[in-house]
């Protein structure tokens, strides 16, 4: 089985205050696509396509970033990170 991948991210964006249990107490406004289409495998190994929008799409993008070694604070400007 391969790593899940975002096949398409919508052009329309949304901003939310994002946080993470890995970095308690930190919150930052981030901008992400309002909708995504993801190719992945379910627990039985079957290929699935997931279409998500709103908060669900936001959470998928947040978690997918971790697969690429990106934290939500990496979406902040350098000034805000320091």
Short mmCIF file of C-alpha atoms in Angstrom, two decimals:
data_model
loop_
_atom_site.label_atom_id
_atom_site.label_comp_id
_atom_site.label_asym_id
_atom_site.label_seq_id
_atom_site.Cartn_x
_atom_site.Cartn_y
_atom_site.Cartn_z
CA UNK A 1 0.00 0.00 0.00
CA UNK A 2 1.19 3.46 -0.81
CA UNK A 3 0.99 6.73 1.03
CA UNK A 4 -2.31 8.60 0.70
CA UNK A 5 -2.08 11.50 -1.68
CA UNK A 6 -4.04 14.65 -2.35
CA UNK A 7 -5.06 14.22 -5.98
CA UNK A 8 -6.70 17.63 -6.25
CA UNK A 9 -6.99 20.62 -3.97
CA UNK A 10 -9.72 23.11 -4.76
CA UNK A 11 -8.88 26.64 -5.85
CA UNK A 12 -11.18 28.22 -3.26
CA UNK A 13 -9.37 28.84 0.06
CA UNK A 14 -10.47 29.13 3.67
CA UNK A 15 -8.75 30.49 6.78
CA UNK A 16 -9.07 28.99 10.23
CA UNK A 17 -7.20 29.19 13.46
CA UNK A 18 -5.25 25.97 13.47
CA UNK A 19 -3.68 24.12 16.35
CA UNK A 20 -2.19 20.69 16.97
CA UNK A 21 -1.90 18.29 19.87
CA UNK A 22 1.80 17.91 18.99
CA UNK A 23 2.39 21.58 19.85
CA UNK A 24 0.07 22.33 22.80
CA UNK A 25 -0.98 25.93 23.30
CA UNK A 26 0.06 27.16 19.84
CA UNK A 27 -2.59 28.46 17.46
CA UNK A 28 -2.07 30.17 14.11
CA UNK A 29 -4.32 31.39 11.34
CA UNK A 30 -3.61 29.24 8.28
CA UNK A 31 -5.02 29.15 4.78
CA UNK A 32 -5.86 25.86 3.11
CA UNK A 33 -8.01 24.66 0.23
CA UNK A 34 -11.71 24.50 0.99
CA UNK A 35 -12.02 21.11 -0.73
CA UNK A 36 -9.76 18.15 -1.52
CA UNK A 37 -9.88 14.85 -3.34
CA UNK A 38 -7.65 12.14 -1.84
CA UNK A 39 -6.57 8.74 -3.13
CA UNK A 40 -5.80 6.26 -0.35
CA UNK A 41 -6.31 2.66 0.81
CA UNK A 42 -8.85 1.56 3.41
CA UNK A 43 -8.02 -0.82 6.25
CA UNK A 44 -8.60 -3.79 3.92
CA UNK A 45 -6.12 -2.52 1.35
CA UNK A 46 -8.78 -1.48 -1.16
CA UNK A 47 -8.13 1.74 -3.09
CA UNK A 48 -10.57 4.50 -2.17
CA UNK A 49 -11.19 8.09 -3.22
CA UNK A 50 -12.31 10.56 -0.59
CA UNK A 51 -13.86 13.92 -1.43
CA UNK A 52 -13.96 16.34 1.47
CA UNK A 53 -14.78 19.97 2.07
CA UNK A 54 -14.85 22.42 4.96
CA UNK A 55 -13.35 21.31 8.26
CA UNK A 56 -12.92 17.71 7.02
CA UNK A 57 -10.79 18.93 4.08
CA UNK A 58 -8.82 21.18 6.43
CA UNK A 59 -8.08 18.27 8.80
CA UNK A 60 -7.02 16.00 5.93
CA UNK A 61 -4.56 18.62 4.69
CA UNK A 62 -3.22 19.14 8.23
CA UNK A 63 -2.62 15.40 8.70
CA UNK A 64 -1.26 14.94 5.17
CA UNK A 65 1.35 17.61 5.87
CA UNK A 66 2.78 15.37 8.61
CA UNK A 67 3.46 12.68 6.01
CA UNK A 68 5.68 15.24 4.27
CA UNK A 69 7.33 16.39 7.52
CA UNK A 70 5.45 19.71 7.63
CA UNK A 71 3.93 21.18 10.79
CA UNK A 72 1.11 23.71 10.72
CA UNK A 73 3.49 26.37 12.02
CA UNK A 74 5.53 25.95 8.83
CA UNK A 75 2.62 27.70 7.11
CA UNK A 76 3.31 30.80 9.22
CA UNK A 77 5.71 33.53 8.21
CA UNK A 78 9.30 33.31 9.46
CA UNK A 79 8.68 36.30 11.71
CA UNK A 80 5.73 34.60 13.42
CA UNK A 81 7.66 31.35 13.85
CA UNK A 82 10.46 33.10 15.70
#
